């Protein structure tokens, strides 16, 4: 379906349902300013194309960033209502962005709210960003329509999670004891952890490279680094290590 056809179909559906649209964008005049933070440019382009049609969705993409430093700079400069934040970023990951934007999140007049949008569905990633202050966590399998709805819900102060991930958060915060730190896991970078999980789930190097938008050689380098840091010898040992820690 072409953009024009889709736009016409959306407008027609809204008109048929009696939904009013105002000149300030979006159904019922709703509008939200958003910053996209993800280290994959093609993914950012796709998200912008999917949800950033302001006249239809009410979402205005006011900035993009590919790493932690860029993210903090763009967020500080644009002061969006909502930031779509990837968990794994160069420079310290999404948790570091949250840490450095704590004052913006706490602003009583113009709070900046964060919604994690990641390929990862690992419990420690979900819990980490929620503890850091994010208002929700959805995976990249989400549809454009649901993502727009999630953005507006976060803007309004709601907490939003993909159905499977909500259990992680409930379990984590129902316990009075914080999960123990894993020193071995802490030795790995965010990207190495991502590769580790995919290896443990049985993905081939080519499949990992395609999913993470990196080369097969880069995947091999990450696997070698993981094996070295964890003092493991092969893929089988790596899978057992990850399974024992419930990372798969």
PDB file of C-alpha atoms in Angstrom:
ATOM      1  CA  UNK A   1       0.000   0.000   0.000  1.00  0.00           C
ATOM      2  CA  UNK A   2       1.378   3.419  -0.932  1.00  0.00           C
ATOM      3  CA  UNK A   3       1.702   6.254   1.600  1.00  0.00           C
ATOM      4  CA  UNK A   4      -1.037   8.159  -0.217  1.00  0.00           C
ATOM      5  CA  UNK A   5      -3.417   5.203  -0.145  1.00  0.00           C
ATOM      6  CA  UNK A   6      -2.692   4.555   3.524  1.00  0.00           C
ATOM      7  CA  UNK A   7      -3.197   8.213   4.383  1.00  0.00           C
ATOM      8  CA  UNK A   8      -6.483   8.325   2.507  1.00  0.00           C
ATOM      9  CA  UNK A   9      -7.618   5.119   4.200  1.00  0.00           C
ATOM     10  CA  UNK A  10      -6.754   6.440   7.637  1.00  0.00           C
ATOM     11  CA  UNK A  11      -8.489   9.744   7.025  1.00  0.00           C
ATOM     12  CA  UNK A  12     -11.558   7.960   5.646  1.00  0.00           C
ATOM     13  CA  UNK A  13     -11.758   5.634   8.639  1.00  0.00           C
ATOM     14  CA  UNK A  14     -11.496   8.547  11.043  1.00  0.00           C
ATOM     15  CA  UNK A  15     -14.199  10.466   9.225  1.00  0.00           C
ATOM     16  CA  UNK A  16     -16.468   7.428   9.191  1.00  0.00           C
ATOM     17  CA  UNK A  17     -16.022   7.012  12.937  1.00  0.00           C
ATOM     18  CA  UNK A  18     -16.881  10.642  13.526  1.00  0.00           C
ATOM     19  CA  UNK A  19     -13.408  11.487  14.846  1.00  0.00           C
ATOM     20  CA  UNK A  20     -12.600  15.150  14.649  1.00  0.00           C
ATOM     21  CA  UNK A  21      -9.203  16.288  13.489  1.00  0.00           C
ATOM     22  CA  UNK A  22      -7.855  19.699  14.265  1.00  0.00           C
ATOM     23  CA  UNK A  23      -5.170  21.675  12.552  1.00  0.00           C
ATOM     24  CA  UNK A  24      -2.685  21.046  15.368  1.00  0.00           C
ATOM     25  CA  UNK A  25      -2.352  17.407  14.312  1.00  0.00           C
ATOM     26  CA  UNK A  26      -3.556  13.962  15.281  1.00  0.00           C
ATOM     27  CA  UNK A  27      -6.979  12.533  16.075  1.00  0.00           C
ATOM     28  CA  UNK A  28      -8.902  14.860  18.357  1.00  0.00           C
ATOM     29  CA  UNK A  29      -6.059  17.374  18.270  1.00  0.00           C
ATOM     30  CA  UNK A  30      -3.700  15.215  20.350  1.00  0.00           C
ATOM     31  CA  UNK A  31      -0.043  15.938  19.721  1.00  0.00           C
ATOM     32  CA  UNK A  32       3.195  14.800  21.303  1.00  0.00           C
ATOM     33  CA  UNK A  33       6.819  15.715  20.641  1.00  0.00           C
ATOM     34  CA  UNK A  34       9.121  12.699  20.465  1.00  0.00           C
ATOM     35  CA  UNK A  35      12.857  12.003  20.245  1.00  0.00           C
ATOM     36  CA  UNK A  36      14.073   8.689  18.758  1.00  0.00           C
ATOM     37  CA  UNK A  37      17.173   7.151  20.332  1.00  0.00           C
ATOM     38  CA  UNK A  38      18.563   4.059  18.587  1.00  0.00           C
ATOM     39  CA  UNK A  39      21.996   3.249  17.181  1.00  0.00           C
ATOM     40  CA  UNK A  40      20.534   1.806  13.966  1.00  0.00           C
ATOM     41  CA  UNK A  41      19.836   4.608  11.504  1.00  0.00           C
ATOM     42  CA  UNK A  42      17.633   2.428   9.301  1.00  0.00           C
ATOM     43  CA  UNK A  43      15.447   1.538  12.274  1.00  0.00           C
ATOM     44  CA  UNK A  44      15.080   5.198  13.253  1.00  0.00           C
ATOM     45  CA  UNK A  45      14.120   6.018   9.674  1.00  0.00           C
ATOM     46  CA  UNK A  46      11.500   3.295   9.710  1.00  0.00           C
ATOM     47  CA  UNK A  47       9.993   4.413  13.014  1.00  0.00           C
ATOM     48  CA  UNK A  48       9.902   8.042  11.856  1.00  0.00           C
ATOM     49  CA  UNK A  49       8.131   6.998   8.652  1.00  0.00           C
ATOM     50  CA  UNK A  50       5.675   4.831  10.576  1.00  0.00           C
ATOM     51  CA  UNK A  51       4.635   7.121  13.416  1.00  0.00           C
ATOM     52  CA  UNK A  52       5.958  10.566  12.484  1.00  0.00           C
ATOM     53  CA  UNK A  53       3.172  11.545  10.088  1.00  0.00           C
ATOM     54  CA  UNK A  54       2.052  14.294  12.438  1.00  0.00           C
ATOM     55  CA  UNK A  55      -1.185  15.207  10.649  1.00  0.00           C
ATOM     56  CA  UNK A  56      -2.362  11.589  10.958  1.00  0.00           C
ATOM     57  CA  UNK A  57      -0.800  10.319  14.179  1.00  0.00           C
ATOM     58  CA  UNK A  58      -0.269  13.469  16.214  1.00  0.00           C
ATOM     59  CA  UNK A  59       3.367  12.454  16.746  1.00  0.00           C
ATOM     60  CA  UNK A  60       6.043  15.022  15.890  1.00  0.00           C
ATOM     61  CA  UNK A  61       9.574  13.618  15.791  1.00  0.00           C
ATOM     62  CA  UNK A  62      11.742  16.535  16.930  1.00  0.00           C
ATOM     63  CA  UNK A  63      15.116  14.797  17.121  1.00  0.00           C
ATOM     64  CA  UNK A  64      17.162  11.620  16.762  1.00  0.00           C
ATOM     65  CA  UNK A  65      20.273  10.223  18.419  1.00  0.00           C
ATOM     66  CA  UNK A  66      22.510   7.183  17.939  1.00  0.00           C
ATOM     67  CA  UNK A  67      24.474   7.037  21.203  1.00  0.00           C
ATOM     68  CA  UNK A  68      24.363   8.178  24.812  1.00  0.00           C
ATOM     69  CA  UNK A  69      26.098  11.544  24.361  1.00  0.00           C
ATOM     70  CA  UNK A  70      23.981  12.467  21.339  1.00  0.00           C
ATOM     71  CA  UNK A  71      20.840  11.403  23.166  1.00  0.00           C
ATOM     72  CA  UNK A  72      21.485  13.556  26.222  1.00  0.00           C
ATOM     73  CA  UNK A  73      22.362  16.527  24.023  1.00  0.00           C
ATOM     74  CA  UNK A  74      19.286  16.227  21.784  1.00  0.00           C
ATOM     75  CA  UNK A  75      16.895  15.558  24.654  1.00  0.00           C
ATOM     76  CA  UNK A  76      18.221  18.520  26.621  1.00  0.00           C
ATOM     77  CA  UNK A  77      17.976  20.815  23.600  1.00  0.00           C
ATOM     78  CA  UNK A  78      14.497  19.782  22.403  1.00  0.00           C
ATOM     79  CA  UNK A  79      12.762  18.870  25.696  1.00  0.00           C
ATOM     80  CA  UNK A  80      10.333  16.355  24.135  1.00  0.00           C
ATOM     81  CA  UNK A  81       7.371  14.950  26.023  1.00  0.00           C
ATOM     82  CA  UNK A  82       8.417  11.371  25.237  1.00  0.00           C
ATOM     83  CA  UNK A  83      11.703   9.683  24.298  1.00  0.00           C
ATOM     84  CA  UNK A  84      11.670   6.322  22.521  1.00  0.00           C
ATOM     85  CA  UNK A  85      14.820   4.762  23.951  1.00  0.00           C
ATOM     86  CA  UNK A  86      16.743   1.684  22.849  1.00  0.00           C
ATOM     87  CA  UNK A  87      18.280  -0.276  25.714  1.00  0.00           C
ATOM     88  CA  UNK A  88      21.591  -1.067  24.013  1.00  0.00           C
ATOM     89  CA  UNK A  89      23.481   2.050  22.938  1.00  0.00           C
ATOM     90  CA  UNK A  90      27.125   2.995  22.483  1.00  0.00           C
ATOM     91  CA  UNK A  91      28.400   4.961  25.446  1.00  0.00           C
ATOM     92  CA  UNK A  92      26.703   3.173  28.320  1.00  0.00           C
ATOM     93  CA  UNK A  93      23.266   2.052  27.165  1.00  0.00           C
ATOM     94  CA  UNK A  94      19.783   3.326  27.815  1.00  0.00           C
ATOM     95  CA  UNK A  95      20.284   3.230  31.583  1.00  0.00           C
ATOM     96  CA  UNK A  96      23.058   5.815  31.261  1.00  0.00           C
ATOM     97  CA  UNK A  97      20.774   8.103  29.250  1.00  0.00           C
ATOM     98  CA  UNK A  98      18.166   7.829  31.990  1.00  0.00           C
ATOM     99  CA  UNK A  99      20.733   8.565  34.681  1.00  0.00           C
ATOM    100  CA  UNK A 100      21.953  11.697  32.923  1.00  0.00           C
ATOM    101  CA  UNK A 101      18.398  12.880  32.218  1.00  0.00           C
ATOM    102  CA  UNK A 102      17.123  12.346  35.760  1.00  0.00           C
ATOM    103  CA  UNK A 103      16.576  16.070  36.335  1.00  0.00           C
ATOM    104  CA  UNK A 104      14.505  16.348  33.149  1.00  0.00           C
ATOM    105  CA  UNK A 105      12.330  13.418  34.212  1.00  0.00           C
ATOM    106  CA  UNK A 106      11.768  15.016  37.619  1.00  0.00           C
ATOM    107  CA  UNK A 107      10.784  18.440  36.255  1.00  0.00           C
ATOM    108  CA  UNK A 108       7.273  19.050  37.669  1.00  0.00           C
ATOM    109  CA  UNK A 109       6.339  21.507  34.915  1.00  0.00           C
ATOM    110  CA  UNK A 110       7.675  19.803  31.769  1.00  0.00           C
ATOM    111  CA  UNK A 111       8.683  16.224  32.580  1.00  0.00           C
ATOM    112  CA  UNK A 112      10.460  14.242  29.875  1.00  0.00           C
ATOM    113  CA  UNK A 113       9.121  10.694  29.919  1.00  0.00           C
ATOM    114  CA  UNK A 114      10.884   7.646  28.503  1.00  0.00           C
ATOM    115  CA  UNK A 115       9.481   4.585  26.756  1.00  0.00           C
ATOM    116  CA  UNK A 116      11.996   1.816  26.074  1.00  0.00           C
ATOM    117  CA  UNK A 117      11.734   0.344  22.570  1.00  0.00           C
ATOM    118  CA  UNK A 118      14.120  -2.570  22.158  1.00  0.00           C
ATOM    119  CA  UNK A 119      14.691  -5.880  20.408  1.00  0.00           C
ATOM    120  CA  UNK A 120      15.626  -7.347  23.795  1.00  0.00           C
ATOM    121  CA  UNK A 121      12.991  -9.007  25.960  1.00  0.00           C
ATOM    122  CA  UNK A 122      15.428 -10.050  28.699  1.00  0.00           C
ATOM    123  CA  UNK A 123      14.240  -9.530  32.268  1.00  0.00           C
ATOM    124  CA  UNK A 124      17.361  -7.675  33.399  1.00  0.00           C
ATOM    125  CA  UNK A 125      17.047  -5.174  30.538  1.00  0.00           C
ATOM    126  CA  UNK A 126      13.396  -4.499  31.327  1.00  0.00           C
ATOM    127  CA  UNK A 127      13.982  -4.139  35.058  1.00  0.00           C
ATOM    128  CA  UNK A 128      17.122  -2.047  34.561  1.00  0.00           C
ATOM    129  CA  UNK A 129      15.457   0.715  32.561  1.00  0.00           C
ATOM    130  CA  UNK A 130      12.340   0.732  34.737  1.00  0.00           C
ATOM    131  CA  UNK A 131      14.497   1.149  37.832  1.00  0.00           C
ATOM    132  CA  UNK A 132      16.232   3.937  35.895  1.00  0.00           C
ATOM    133  CA  UNK A 133      12.962   5.830  35.482  1.00  0.00           C
ATOM    134  CA  UNK A 134      11.446   4.706  32.161  1.00  0.00           C
ATOM    135  CA  UNK A 135       7.637   4.681  32.112  1.00  0.00           C
ATOM    136  CA  UNK A 136       7.363   1.547  30.008  1.00  0.00           C
ATOM    137  CA  UNK A 137       9.013  -1.036  27.788  1.00  0.00           C
ATOM    138  CA  UNK A 138       7.825  -2.417  24.453  1.00  0.00           C
ATOM    139  CA  UNK A 139       9.621  -4.637  21.974  1.00  0.00           C
ATOM    140  CA  UNK A 140      10.311  -3.819  18.349  1.00  0.00           C
ATOM    141  CA  UNK A 141       7.668  -6.290  17.187  1.00  0.00           C
ATOM    142  CA  UNK A 142       5.016  -3.710  18.176  1.00  0.00           C
ATOM    143  CA  UNK A 143       2.801  -2.336  15.409  1.00  0.00           C
ATOM    144  CA  UNK A 144       2.902   1.310  14.416  1.00  0.00           C
ATOM    145  CA  UNK A 145      -0.637   1.889  15.667  1.00  0.00           C
ATOM    146  CA  UNK A 146       0.111   0.349  19.060  1.00  0.00           C
ATOM    147  CA  UNK A 147       3.357   2.299  19.321  1.00  0.00           C
ATOM    148  CA  UNK A 148       1.535   5.594  18.733  1.00  0.00           C
ATOM    149  CA  UNK A 149      -0.989   4.636  21.404  1.00  0.00           C
ATOM    150  CA  UNK A 150       1.822   3.705  23.810  1.00  0.00           C
ATOM    151  CA  UNK A 151       3.555   7.048  23.251  1.00  0.00           C
ATOM    152  CA  UNK A 152       0.406   8.991  24.112  1.00  0.00           C
ATOM    153  CA  UNK A 153      -0.235   6.842  27.170  1.00  0.00           C
ATOM    154  CA  UNK A 154       3.278   7.490  28.442  1.00  0.00           C
ATOM    155  CA  UNK A 155       2.856  11.210  27.745  1.00  0.00           C
ATOM    156  CA  UNK A 156      -0.207  11.110  30.001  1.00  0.00           C
ATOM    157  CA  UNK A 157       1.750   9.399  32.776  1.00  0.00           C
ATOM    158  CA  UNK A 158       0.640   5.797  32.296  1.00  0.00           C
ATOM    159  CA  UNK A 159       2.987   2.817  32.497  1.00  0.00           C
ATOM    160  CA  UNK A 160       3.054   0.748  29.297  1.00  0.00           C
ATOM    161  CA  UNK A 161       4.507  -2.724  28.729  1.00  0.00           C
ATOM    162  CA  UNK A 162       4.341  -5.436  26.125  1.00  0.00           C
ATOM    163  CA  UNK A 163       2.152  -8.146  27.721  1.00  0.00           C
ATOM    164  CA  UNK A 164       4.932 -10.675  28.364  1.00  0.00           C
ATOM    165  CA  UNK A 165       7.221  -8.080  29.935  1.00  0.00           C
ATOM    166  CA  UNK A 166       4.790  -6.806  32.545  1.00  0.00           C
ATOM    167  CA  UNK A 167       5.359  -9.954  34.611  1.00  0.00           C
ATOM    168  CA  UNK A 168       9.070  -9.216  34.911  1.00  0.00           C
ATOM    169  CA  UNK A 169       8.352  -5.846  36.439  1.00  0.00           C
ATOM    170  CA  UNK A 170       5.667  -7.123  38.804  1.00  0.00           C
ATOM    171  CA  UNK A 171       7.941  -9.902  40.031  1.00  0.00           C
ATOM    172  CA  UNK A 172      10.895  -7.566  40.484  1.00  0.00           C
ATOM    173  CA  UNK A 173       9.055  -4.908  42.448  1.00  0.00           C
ATOM    174  CA  UNK A 174       6.986  -7.375  44.470  1.00  0.00           C
ATOM    175  CA  UNK A 175      10.230  -8.534  46.063  1.00  0.00           C
ATOM    176  CA  UNK A 176      11.797  -6.467  48.821  1.00  0.00           C
ATOM    177  CA  UNK A 177      15.250  -7.682  47.860  1.00  0.00           C
ATOM    178  CA  UNK A 178      17.030  -6.299  44.811  1.00  0.00           C
ATOM    179  CA  UNK A 179      18.455  -8.988  42.504  1.00  0.00           C
ATOM    180  CA  UNK A 180      22.126  -9.674  43.207  1.00  0.00           C
ATOM    181  CA  UNK A 181      24.721  -8.222  40.889  1.00  0.00           C
ATOM    182  CA  UNK A 182      26.399 -10.668  38.533  1.00  0.00           C
ATOM    183  CA  UNK A 183      30.041  -9.652  38.259  1.00  0.00           C
ATOM    184  CA  UNK A 184      30.637 -11.935  35.276  1.00  0.00           C
ATOM    185  CA  UNK A 185      27.709 -10.439  33.363  1.00  0.00           C
ATOM    186  CA  UNK A 186      28.828  -6.921  34.265  1.00  0.00           C
ATOM    187  CA  UNK A 187      32.099  -7.537  32.399  1.00  0.00           C
ATOM    188  CA  UNK A 188      30.187  -7.680  29.122  1.00  0.00           C
ATOM    189  CA  UNK A 189      29.171  -4.662  27.088  1.00  0.00           C
ATOM    190  CA  UNK A 190      25.521  -4.191  26.148  1.00  0.00           C
ATOM    191  CA  UNK A 191      26.192  -5.401  22.606  1.00  0.00           C
ATOM    192  CA  UNK A 192      28.070  -8.467  23.867  1.00  0.00           C
ATOM    193  CA  UNK A 193      25.102  -9.336  26.076  1.00  0.00           C
ATOM    194  CA  UNK A 194      22.777  -9.023  23.095  1.00  0.00           C
ATOM    195  CA  UNK A 195      24.947 -11.345  20.992  1.00  0.00           C
ATOM    196  CA  UNK A 196      25.251 -13.740  23.938  1.00  0.00           C
ATOM    197  CA  UNK A 197      21.486 -14.119  24.238  1.00  0.00           C
ATOM    198  CA  UNK A 198      21.013 -14.730  20.530  1.00  0.00           C
ATOM    199  CA  UNK A 199      23.814 -17.303  20.464  1.00  0.00           C
ATOM    200  CA  UNK A 200      22.270 -19.061  23.467  1.00  0.00           C
ATOM    201  CA  UNK A 201      18.903 -19.114  21.675  1.00  0.00           C
ATOM    202  CA  UNK A 202      20.480 -21.009  18.780  1.00  0.00           C
ATOM    203  CA  UNK A 203      20.811 -18.240  16.206  1.00  0.00           C
ATOM    204  CA  UNK A 204      23.473 -18.650  13.518  1.00  0.00           C
ATOM    205  CA  UNK A 205      26.066 -15.919  13.073  1.00  0.00           C
ATOM    206  CA  UNK A 206      24.428 -14.756   9.824  1.00  0.00           C
ATOM    207  CA  UNK A 207      21.034 -14.523  11.542  1.00  0.00           C
ATOM    208  CA  UNK A 208      22.509 -12.488  14.387  1.00  0.00           C
ATOM    209  CA  UNK A 209      24.263 -10.170  11.960  1.00  0.00           C
ATOM    210  CA  UNK A 210      21.013  -9.558  10.076  1.00  0.00           C
ATOM    211  CA  UNK A 211      18.984  -8.931  13.223  1.00  0.00           C
ATOM    212  CA  UNK A 212      21.502  -6.543  14.774  1.00  0.00           C
ATOM    213  CA  UNK A 213      22.484  -4.809  11.505  1.00  0.00           C
ATOM    214  CA  UNK A 214      26.156  -5.726  11.920  1.00  0.00           C
ATOM    215  CA  UNK A 215      28.575  -7.851   9.915  1.00  0.00           C
ATOM    216  CA  UNK A 216      29.225 -11.550  10.493  1.00  0.00           C
ATOM    217  CA  UNK A 217      32.826 -10.678  11.299  1.00  0.00           C
ATOM    218  CA  UNK A 218      31.657  -8.289  14.006  1.00  0.00           C
ATOM    219  CA  UNK A 219      29.451 -11.037  15.456  1.00  0.00           C
ATOM    220  CA  UNK A 220      32.463 -13.362  15.537  1.00  0.00           C
ATOM    221  CA  UNK A 221      34.501 -10.701  17.331  1.00  0.00           C
ATOM    222  CA  UNK A 222      31.777 -10.234  19.959  1.00  0.00           C
ATOM    223  CA  UNK A 223      31.501 -13.989  20.529  1.00  0.00           C
ATOM    224  CA  UNK A 224      35.267 -14.260  20.957  1.00  0.00           C
ATOM    225  CA  UNK A 225      35.224 -11.406  23.469  1.00  0.00           C
ATOM    226  CA  UNK A 226      32.367 -13.015  25.427  1.00  0.00           C
ATOM    227  CA  UNK A 227      34.135 -16.381  25.579  1.00  0.00           C
ATOM    228  CA  UNK A 228      37.338 -14.717  26.727  1.00  0.00           C
ATOM    229  CA  UNK A 229      35.697 -12.566  29.414  1.00  0.00           C
ATOM    230  CA  UNK A 230      33.633 -15.446  30.787  1.00  0.00           C
ATOM    231  CA  UNK A 231      36.519 -17.919  30.483  1.00  0.00           C
ATOM    232  CA  UNK A 232      34.447 -20.311  28.389  1.00  0.00           C
ATOM    233  CA  UNK A 233      35.686 -22.522  25.576  1.00  0.00           C
ATOM    234  CA  UNK A 234      32.863 -22.938  23.104  1.00  0.00           C
ATOM    235  CA  UNK A 235      29.297 -22.135  22.113  1.00  0.00           C
ATOM    236  CA  UNK A 236      27.893 -25.084  24.080  1.00  0.00           C
ATOM    237  CA  UNK A 237      29.419 -23.823  27.337  1.00  0.00           C
ATOM    238  CA  UNK A 238      28.216 -20.317  26.561  1.00  0.00           C
ATOM    239  CA  UNK A 239      24.638 -21.568  26.089  1.00  0.00           C
ATOM    240  CA  UNK A 240      24.720 -23.451  29.396  1.00  0.00           C
ATOM    241  CA  UNK A 241      26.114 -20.342  31.149  1.00  0.00           C
ATOM    242  CA  UNK A 242      23.350 -18.128  29.768  1.00  0.00           C
ATOM    243  CA  UNK A 243      20.615 -20.665  30.503  1.00  0.00           C
ATOM    244  CA  UNK A 244      21.750 -21.043  34.119  1.00  0.00           C
ATOM    245  CA  UNK A 245      21.317 -17.264  34.547  1.00  0.00           C
ATOM    246  CA  UNK A 246      17.950 -17.238  32.797  1.00  0.00           C
ATOM    247  CA  UNK A 247      19.227 -14.933  30.064  1.00  0.00           C
ATOM    248  CA  UNK A 248      17.781 -16.944  27.189  1.00  0.00           C
TER     249      UNK A 248
END
